[in-house]
Amino acid sequence: MDLYLFHADRYQQLYNCSYDVNQVPFEDRQHIALGTMFITLAGIMELLYIPCTFAIWKHRENGCYKIMFYIAVTDMMAMLMNGIATGWLAIIGAVFCTHPNLTYILGAYGMSLWGAESTAELILALNRCMEICSPAMADILFSGYRTWLWLMLPSIYGLYWFFFTMPHPFSGIYVSWFFNPHMGYQEDLDKIYYNNVHDFHNYVVVTVIMGTYMAFSILLIMKTYKFKSSTQQSYSQKMTFIQVVLISSINAFAAGIYVYMQYFKISKALIVIGQLSWLFAHGIPSLIYLCLNKTIRKDCLKMTTGVISQITGKSIMQTSTTRMLNTTNVRTIGGGRINMATASRHGGMSRVVPTNSTMNTTPTNNGERQENEGQEKI
């Protein structure tokens, strides 16, 4: 973004649209089915993530859940770009030169969130591994406010990506995002459009995360065999570890294929798979939490049933109140049992007959007989 904001001459040199966009026909740039698929998938995963995020926040006293909450928020923000925006741009057949400002800014936005989220994944990996191998050290590093201090690192790092690294604008020709804004029109033979921070970062995501988890998986197996009488706490640690490994594996796959497709020719189908893997890297954690995390699943179920009961309960209460008003009997001073509305129309004084009570009418001076009233239900 510094190029866009402060170096207009250099920006115009790299991002000028001196060619005719219609060199590639509109029908080759528009992809309605793919765009609809991206919007639908992103919408579903966003909706699933909402209760998961609230459930995670409830357990924020645990350092692991603080990191998971941070990742959840960045994931939901990222899916607005790599899911919703990608789908919409694919439907309208956008390329950089049809929407230069929008695709450039969205490219920087998505890049920064990817950098922040995947860095937080590294911190989460460290946290999980320390919890398994050295709980005392994990408590020293991540207890209390210390976790929030750790999370300042991906936030600052993400801002650095947004302002000081080259973004990747959208190309409707391939339904993905590329550093070369003229992808499909002009080849970047001199490798001008190159983001070394992105490439180095993705190499780290692929190698360091997976290497770390492989090493600690071995340690976990050794620890399990050593202490065969595992407690519920150790079981919970193992399940959380499995969840983090699955999420990080998807991140590693997305990172690897995205680096490869920026600089090598691959099929359109593989490019779409790469874009989907990026979307799933941010969206699949919600499904993993609901399937494998018992705590989050129970909290989500409780929240969902609570909302449903509030809605249906209000409806039932309103219906019950209406029936009470329509069936309540009143007795006027002058005699028989009439409806409240009728009493109101005739102007007679009345009172509601109590429920589950017996009313006795004492004989009057005119010798009226005494009558015993049965129980009345409102």
Short mmCIF file of C-alpha atoms in Angstrom, two decimals:
data_model
loop_
_atom_site.label_atom_id
_atom_site.label_comp_id
_atom_site.label_asym_id
_atom_site.label_seq_id
_atom_site.Cartn_x
_atom_site.Cartn_y
_atom_site.Cartn_z
CA MET A 1 0.00 0.00 0.00
CA ASP A 2 2.94 2.39 0.41
CA LEU A 3 3.40 2.23 -3.37
CA TYR A 4 -0.29 3.01 -3.89
CA LEU A 5 -0.33 5.84 -1.34
CA PHE A 6 3.10 7.48 -1.56
CA HIS A 7 4.81 6.46 -4.81
CA ALA A 8 2.36 7.29 -7.58
CA ASP A 9 4.95 7.28 -10.38
CA ARG A 10 6.19 3.81 -9.56
CA TYR A 11 2.63 2.59 -9.10
CA GLN A 12 1.62 3.86 -12.56
CA GLN A 13 4.65 2.20 -14.07
CA LEU A 14 3.79 -1.20 -12.62
CA TYR A 15 0.00 -1.06 -12.65
CA ASN A 16 -0.91 0.91 -15.78
CA CYS A 17 -3.65 -0.51 -17.99
CA SER A 18 -2.31 0.36 -21.44
CA TYR A 19 -3.87 -2.69 -23.08
CA ASP A 20 -7.44 -3.50 -24.04
CA VAL A 21 -9.17 -5.55 -21.36
CA ASN A 22 -11.42 -7.11 -23.99
CA GLN A 23 -8.43 -8.91 -25.49
CA VAL A 24 -9.77 -11.64 -23.23
CA PRO A 25 -13.51 -11.94 -23.98
CA PHE A 26 -15.91 -11.25 -21.15
CA GLU A 27 -17.29 -14.80 -21.27
CA ASP A 28 -13.76 -16.08 -20.55
CA ARG A 29 -13.51 -13.82 -17.51
CA GLN A 30 -16.94 -14.43 -16.04
CA HIS A 31 -17.50 -17.57 -13.94
CA ILE A 32 -20.99 -17.53 -12.44
CA ALA A 33 -21.01 -21.12 -11.16
CA LEU A 34 -17.61 -20.84 -9.47
CA GLY A 35 -18.47 -17.45 -8.03
CA THR A 36 -21.72 -18.77 -6.59
CA MET A 37 -19.87 -21.73 -5.10
CA PHE A 38 -17.31 -19.48 -3.37
CA ILE A 39 -20.02 -17.22 -1.93
CA THR A 40 -22.09 -20.18 -0.73
CA LEU A 41 -19.18 -22.00 0.91
CA ALA A 42 -17.90 -18.83 2.57
CA GLY A 43 -21.40 -17.96 3.79
CA ILE A 44 -21.91 -21.40 5.35
CA MET A 45 -18.53 -21.37 7.07
CA GLU A 46 -19.05 -17.80 8.32
CA LEU A 47 -22.38 -18.82 9.88
CA LEU A 48 -20.85 -21.90 11.51
CA TYR A 49 -18.00 -19.81 12.86
CA ILE A 50 -20.27 -17.33 14.69
CA PRO A 51 -21.39 -19.64 17.54
CA CYS A 52 -17.92 -21.22 17.66
CA THR A 53 -16.35 -17.79 18.21
CA PHE A 54 -18.71 -17.00 21.09
CA ALA A 55 -18.04 -20.43 22.60
CA ILE A 56 -14.27 -19.93 22.33
CA TRP A 57 -14.53 -16.50 23.97
CA LYS A 58 -16.31 -18.03 26.98
CA HIS A 59 -13.17 -20.05 27.77
CA ARG A 60 -10.66 -17.25 27.20
CA GLU A 61 -9.09 -17.78 30.64
CA ASN A 62 -7.14 -20.54 28.91
CA GLY A 63 -4.23 -19.25 26.81
CA CYS A 64 -4.99 -21.72 24.04
CA TYR A 65 -8.52 -20.36 23.68
CA LYS A 66 -7.26 -16.78 23.54
CA ILE A 67 -5.16 -17.71 20.52
CA MET A 68 -8.05 -19.66 18.99
CA PHE A 69 -10.30 -16.62 19.41
CA TYR A 70 -7.77 -14.40 17.64
CA ILE A 71 -7.55 -16.91 14.80
CA ALA A 72 -11.35 -17.15 14.59
CA VAL A 73 -11.74 -13.38 14.19
CA THR A 74 -9.04 -13.16 11.51
CA ASP A 75 -10.52 -16.18 9.73
CA MET A 76 -13.96 -14.60 9.53
CA MET A 77 -12.47 -11.34 8.26
CA ALA A 78 -10.38 -13.19 5.67
CA MET A 79 -13.35 -15.14 4.28
CA LEU A 80 -15.03 -11.86 3.38
CA MET A 81 -12.20 -11.43 0.87
CA ASN A 82 -11.16 -14.89 -0.31
CA GLY A 83 -14.73 -16.22 -0.33
CA ILE A 84 -17.42 -13.54 -0.64
CA ALA A 85 -15.40 -10.98 -2.64
CA THR A 86 -13.77 -13.67 -4.78
CA GLY A 87 -17.17 -15.07 -5.70
CA TRP A 88 -18.64 -11.68 -6.53
CA LEU A 89 -15.65 -10.64 -8.65
CA ALA A 90 -15.82 -13.97 -10.50
CA ILE A 91 -19.51 -13.45 -11.25
CA ILE A 92 -18.96 -9.97 -12.71
CA GLY A 93 -15.86 -11.07 -14.64
CA ALA A 94 -13.49 -8.62 -12.95
CA VAL A 95 -9.78 -8.27 -13.63
CA PHE A 96 -7.35 -5.69 -12.28
CA CYS A 97 -7.94 -3.16 -15.05
CA THR A 98 -11.73 -3.24 -14.67
CA HIS A 99 -11.56 -2.61 -10.89
CA PRO A 100 -7.97 -1.46 -10.16
CA ASN A 101 -8.48 0.25 -6.79
CA LEU A 102 -10.84 -2.36 -5.38
CA THR A 103 -8.81 -5.42 -6.36
CA TYR A 104 -5.53 -3.82 -5.24
CA ILE A 105 -6.84 -2.89 -1.79
CA LEU A 106 -8.61 -6.22 -1.34
CA GLY A 107 -5.40 -7.99 -2.33
CA ALA A 108 -3.47 -6.13 0.38
CA TYR A 109 -6.26 -6.79 2.89
CA GLY A 110 -6.26 -10.53 2.22
CA MET A 111 -2.48 -10.76 2.32
CA SER A 112 -2.29 -9.05 5.71
CA LEU A 113 -4.90 -11.36 7.23
CA TRP A 114 -3.16 -14.43 5.86
CA GLY A 115 0.11 -13.27 7.41
CA ALA A 116 -1.53 -12.55 10.77
CA GLU A 117 -3.60 -15.75 10.90
CA SER A 118 -0.85 -18.15 9.88
CA THR A 119 1.58 -16.49 12.31
CA ALA A 120 -0.99 -16.97 15.07
CA GLU A 121 -1.10 -20.63 14.00
CA LEU A 122 2.63 -20.83 14.71
CA ILE A 123 2.03 -19.40 18.18
CA LEU A 124 -0.80 -21.87 18.73
CA ALA A 125 1.48 -24.70 17.66
CA LEU A 126 4.07 -23.58 20.20
CA ASN A 127 1.40 -23.31 22.90
CA ARG A 128 0.01 -26.81 22.26
CA CYS A 129 3.41 -28.41 22.15
CA MET A 130 4.51 -26.71 25.36
CA GLU A 131 1.29 -27.78 27.11
CA ILE A 132 2.02 -31.40 26.27
CA CYS A 133 5.76 -31.49 26.89
CA SER A 134 6.23 -28.91 29.64
CA PRO A 135 3.04 -27.56 31.27
CA ALA A 136 5.07 -25.50 33.74
CA MET A 137 6.90 -23.70 30.95
CA ALA A 138 3.63 -23.23 29.07
CA ASP A 139 2.17 -21.56 32.15
CA ILE A 140 5.15 -19.20 32.37
CA LEU A 141 4.92 -18.24 28.69
CA PHE A 142 1.15 -18.07 28.14
CA SER A 143 -0.65 -17.52 31.45
CA GLY A 144 -2.85 -14.47 31.92
CA TYR A 145 -2.12 -11.39 29.85
CA ARG A 146 1.05 -12.90 28.39
CA THR A 147 -0.97 -14.58 25.63
CA TRP A 148 -2.29 -11.19 24.46
CA LEU A 149 1.30 -9.94 24.31
CA TRP A 150 2.15 -12.88 22.07
CA LEU A 151 -0.78 -11.98 19.83
CA MET A 152 0.56 -8.48 19.29
CA LEU A 153 3.23 -10.07 17.07
CA PRO A 154 0.88 -11.35 14.32
CA SER A 155 -1.10 -8.09 14.48
CA ILE A 156 1.99 -5.95 13.85
CA TYR A 157 3.22 -8.43 11.26
CA GLY A 158 -0.13 -8.30 9.44
CA LEU A 159 -0.03 -4.51 9.32
CA TYR A 160 3.47 -4.71 7.88
CA TRP A 161 2.15 -6.96 5.11
CA PHE A 162 -0.69 -4.55 4.38
CA PHE A 163 1.45 -1.43 4.05
CA PHE A 164 4.87 -2.60 2.91
CA THR A 165 4.53 -5.72 0.76
CA MET A 166 3.21 -6.20 -2.75
CA PRO A 167 -0.45 -7.29 -2.86
CA HIS A 168 -2.00 -9.74 -5.30
CA PRO A 169 -4.97 -8.33 -7.26
CA PHE A 170 -7.79 -10.52 -8.54
CA SER A 171 -7.93 -12.15 -11.96
CA GLY A 172 -11.33 -13.28 -13.19
CA ILE A 173 -9.62 -15.29 -15.93
CA TYR A 174 -8.32 -17.77 -13.36
CA VAL A 175 -10.68 -16.95 -10.45
CA SER A 176 -7.77 -16.31 -8.11
CA TRP A 177 -5.34 -13.66 -6.88
CA PHE A 178 -1.90 -13.07 -8.44
CA PHE A 179 0.98 -10.70 -7.80
CA ASN A 180 1.09 -10.01 -11.54
CA PRO A 181 -1.93 -7.69 -12.03
CA HIS A 182 -1.87 -8.36 -15.78
CA MET A 183 -2.18 -12.13 -15.44
CA GLY A 184 -3.67 -13.52 -18.64
CA TYR A 185 -2.65 -10.42 -20.63
CA GLN A 186 1.08 -9.91 -20.06
CA GLU A 187 3.62 -12.42 -18.80
CA ASP A 188 5.93 -11.33 -16.00
CA LEU A 189 9.09 -12.63 -17.67
CA ASP A 190 11.43 -10.45 -15.60
CA LYS A 191 9.79 -11.43 -12.29
CA ILE A 192 8.98 -7.82 -11.43
CA TYR A 193 5.89 -8.74 -9.44
CA TYR A 194 7.56 -10.63 -6.67
CA ASN A 195 6.78 -10.68 -2.95
CA ASN A 196 9.72 -12.26 -1.17
CA VAL A 197 8.10 -11.79 2.26
CA HIS A 198 5.09 -13.82 1.15
CA ASP A 199 7.22 -16.59 -0.30
CA PHE A 200 9.52 -16.83 2.71
CA HIS A 201 6.56 -16.80 5.06
CA ASN A 202 4.81 -19.61 3.20
CA TYR A 203 7.97 -21.70 3.19
CA VAL A 204 8.08 -21.28 6.96
CA VAL A 205 4.40 -22.25 7.27
CA VAL A 206 4.99 -25.40 5.24
CA THR A 207 8.25 -26.52 6.84
CA VAL A 208 8.35 -25.17 10.39
CA ILE A 209 4.75 -25.90 11.38
CA MET A 210 4.69 -29.38 9.91
CA GLY A 211 8.19 -30.17 11.20
CA THR A 212 7.27 -28.96 14.67
CA TYR A 213 4.13 -31.05 14.78
CA MET A 214 5.88 -34.14 13.52
CA ALA A 215 8.52 -33.85 16.24
CA PHE A 216 6.00 -33.26 19.00
CA SER A 217 3.71 -36.01 17.68
CA ILE A 218 6.54 -38.43 18.32
CA LEU A 219 6.99 -36.99 21.82
CA LEU A 220 3.25 -37.28 22.44
CA ILE A 221 3.25 -40.96 21.43
CA MET A 222 6.21 -41.62 23.70
CA LYS A 223 4.50 -39.84 26.58
CA THR A 224 1.29 -41.82 26.01
CA TYR A 225 3.12 -45.14 26.18
CA LYS A 226 5.01 -44.03 29.26
CA PHE A 227 1.88 -43.01 31.16
CA LYS A 228 -0.78 -45.42 30.00
CA SER A 229 -3.27 -44.42 32.67
CA SER A 230 -4.15 -41.19 30.92
CA THR A 231 -6.43 -38.76 32.67
CA GLN A 232 -9.30 -36.77 31.18
CA GLN A 233 -7.02 -33.74 31.04
CA SER A 234 -4.44 -35.56 28.95
CA TYR A 235 -7.23 -36.80 26.65
CA SER A 236 -8.43 -33.22 26.21
CA GLN A 237 -4.89 -32.11 25.40
CA LYS A 238 -4.57 -34.82 22.77
CA MET A 239 -7.87 -33.88 21.11
CA THR A 240 -6.91 -30.20 21.02
CA PHE A 241 -3.53 -31.20 19.60
CA ILE A 242 -5.23 -33.19 16.82
CA GLN A 243 -7.47 -30.22 15.96
CA VAL A 244 -4.52 -27.86 15.70
CA VAL A 245 -2.58 -30.34 13.55
CA LEU A 246 -5.51 -30.65 11.12
CA ILE A 247 -5.93 -26.88 10.86
CA SER A 248 -2.22 -26.28 10.38
CA SER A 249 -2.00 -29.03 7.75
CA ILE A 250 -4.65 -27.28 5.65
CA ASN A 251 -2.74 -24.02 6.08
CA ALA A 252 0.46 -25.69 4.94
CA PHE A 253 -1.21 -27.12 1.83
CA ALA A 254 -2.70 -23.72 0.93
CA ALA A 255 0.65 -21.99 1.48
CA GLY A 256 2.55 -24.45 -0.70
CA ILE A 257 0.19 -24.45 -3.67
CA TYR A 258 -0.16 -20.66 -3.60
CA VAL A 259 3.59 -20.12 -3.83
CA TYR A 260 3.85 -22.60 -6.68
CA MET A 261 1.05 -21.14 -8.78
CA GLN A 262 2.46 -17.60 -8.58
CA TYR A 263 5.55 -18.51 -10.58
CA PHE A 264 4.78 -21.67 -12.55
CA LYS A 265 2.16 -22.45 -15.14
CA ILE A 266 -0.46 -24.85 -13.83
CA SER A 267 -3.94 -25.78 -14.99
CA LYS A 268 -6.97 -23.64 -14.20
CA ALA A 269 -8.44 -26.52 -12.23
CA LEU A 270 -5.40 -26.64 -9.94
CA ILE A 271 -5.53 -22.86 -9.52
CA VAL A 272 -9.17 -23.11 -8.39
CA ILE A 273 -8.16 -25.89 -5.99
CA GLY A 274 -5.48 -23.58 -4.62
CA GLN A 275 -8.01 -20.81 -4.11
CA LEU A 276 -10.41 -23.23 -2.42
CA SER A 277 -7.62 -24.44 -0.14
CA TRP A 278 -7.00 -20.84 0.93
CA LEU A 279 -10.71 -20.42 1.67
CA PHE A 280 -10.83 -23.70 3.60
CA ALA A 281 -7.69 -22.75 5.54
CA HIS A 282 -9.77 -19.98 7.10
CA GLY A 283 -13.18 -21.68 7.13
CA ILE A 284 -12.58 -25.34 7.99
CA PRO A 285 -11.58 -24.69 11.65
CA SER A 286 -15.26 -24.13 12.51
CA LEU A 287 -16.12 -27.62 11.21
CA ILE A 288 -13.16 -29.15 13.05
CA TYR A 289 -14.20 -27.47 16.30
CA LEU A 290 -17.80 -28.68 15.98
CA CYS A 291 -16.73 -32.24 15.16
CA LEU A 292 -13.79 -32.73 17.52
CA ASN A 293 -13.99 -30.15 20.31
CA LYS A 294 -16.55 -31.36 22.84
CA THR A 295 -16.49 -28.14 24.86
CA ILE A 296 -17.16 -25.87 21.89
CA ARG A 297 -19.77 -28.26 20.47
CA LYS A 298 -21.73 -28.33 23.75
CA ASP A 299 -21.59 -24.54 24.10
CA CYS A 300 -22.75 -24.05 20.51
CA LEU A 301 -25.63 -26.48 21.02
CA LYS A 302 -26.62 -24.73 24.23
CA MET A 303 -26.56 -21.31 22.54
CA THR A 304 -28.56 -22.56 19.56
CA THR A 305 -31.24 -24.23 21.68
CA GLY A 306 -31.36 -21.15 23.89
CA VAL A 307 -32.07 -18.87 20.94
CA ILE A 308 -34.71 -21.27 19.59
CA SER A 309 -36.41 -21.58 22.99
CA GLN A 310 -36.49 -17.81 23.41
CA ILE A 311 -38.17 -17.40 20.04
CA THR A 312 -40.66 -20.25 20.47
CA GLY A 313 -41.20 -19.47 24.16
CA LYS A 314 -42.18 -15.90 23.37
CA SER A 315 -44.62 -17.15 20.76
CA ILE A 316 -46.16 -19.68 23.15
CA MET A 317 -46.48 -17.05 25.89
CA GLN A 318 -48.25 -14.64 23.55
CA THR A 319 -50.65 -17.37 22.41
CA SER A 320 -51.35 -18.43 26.00
CA THR A 321 -52.03 -14.84 27.06
CA THR A 322 -54.45 -14.37 24.17
CA ARG A 323 -56.35 -17.53 25.13
CA MET A 324 -56.54 -16.40 28.75
CA LEU A 325 -58.11 -13.10 27.75
CA ASN A 326 -60.56 -14.75 25.39
CA THR A 327 -61.74 -17.43 27.84
CA THR A 328 -61.78 -15.52 31.14
CA ASN A 329 -65.24 -15.37 32.68
CA VAL A 330 -66.45 -12.51 34.79
CA ARG A 331 -69.44 -12.05 37.03
CA THR A 332 -71.36 -8.83 37.05
CA ILE A 333 -73.11 -7.51 40.15
CA GLY A 334 -76.50 -7.99 38.66
CA GLY A 335 -76.33 -11.66 37.86
CA GLY A 336 -75.03 -14.23 35.33
CA ARG A 337 -71.67 -15.15 33.88
CA ILE A 338 -70.62 -13.11 30.83
CA ASN A 339 -67.55 -12.49 28.74
CA MET A 340 -65.23 -9.65 29.81
CA ALA A 341 -65.69 -7.92 26.50
CA THR A 342 -69.51 -8.15 26.92
CA ALA A 343 -69.27 -6.70 30.41
CA SER A 344 -67.27 -3.83 29.09
CA ARG A 345 -69.85 -3.11 26.39
CA HIS A 346 -72.74 -3.10 28.91
CA GLY A 347 -70.85 -0.97 31.38
CA GLY A 348 -71.44 -3.36 34.30
CA MET A 349 -68.99 -3.66 37.19
CA SER A 350 -67.27 -7.03 37.13
CA ARG A 351 -64.53 -9.12 38.65
CA VAL A 352 -62.50 -12.05 37.33
CA VAL A 353 -63.40 -15.46 38.67
CA PRO A 354 -60.26 -16.89 40.40
CA THR A 355 -58.82 -20.15 39.23
CA ASN A 356 -59.25 -23.37 41.19
CA SER A 357 -61.55 -21.75 43.73
CA THR A 358 -65.15 -22.24 44.82
CA MET A 359 -67.38 -19.17 44.79
CA ASN A 360 -70.28 -18.98 47.27
CA THR A 361 -73.14 -16.60 46.68
CA THR A 362 -74.89 -15.68 49.96
CA PRO A 363 -78.68 -15.32 49.79
CA THR A 364 -79.81 -11.70 49.45
CA ASN A 365 -82.61 -9.91 51.28
CA ASN A 366 -85.01 -10.88 48.47
CA GLY A 367 -84.55 -14.56 49.36
CA GLU A 368 -82.33 -15.49 46.54
CA ARG A 369 -81.04 -19.03 46.88
CA GLN A 370 -77.42 -19.90 47.75
CA GLU A 371 -75.48 -21.47 44.89
CA ASN A 372 -72.17 -23.24 44.94
CA GLU A 373 -69.94 -22.58 41.97
CA GLY A 374 -67.56 -25.28 40.75
CA GLN A 375 -63.92 -24.69 40.08
CA GLU A 376 -63.21 -22.37 37.17
CA LYS A 377 -60.19 -22.53 34.89
CA ILE A 378 -58.90 -19.39 33.28
#
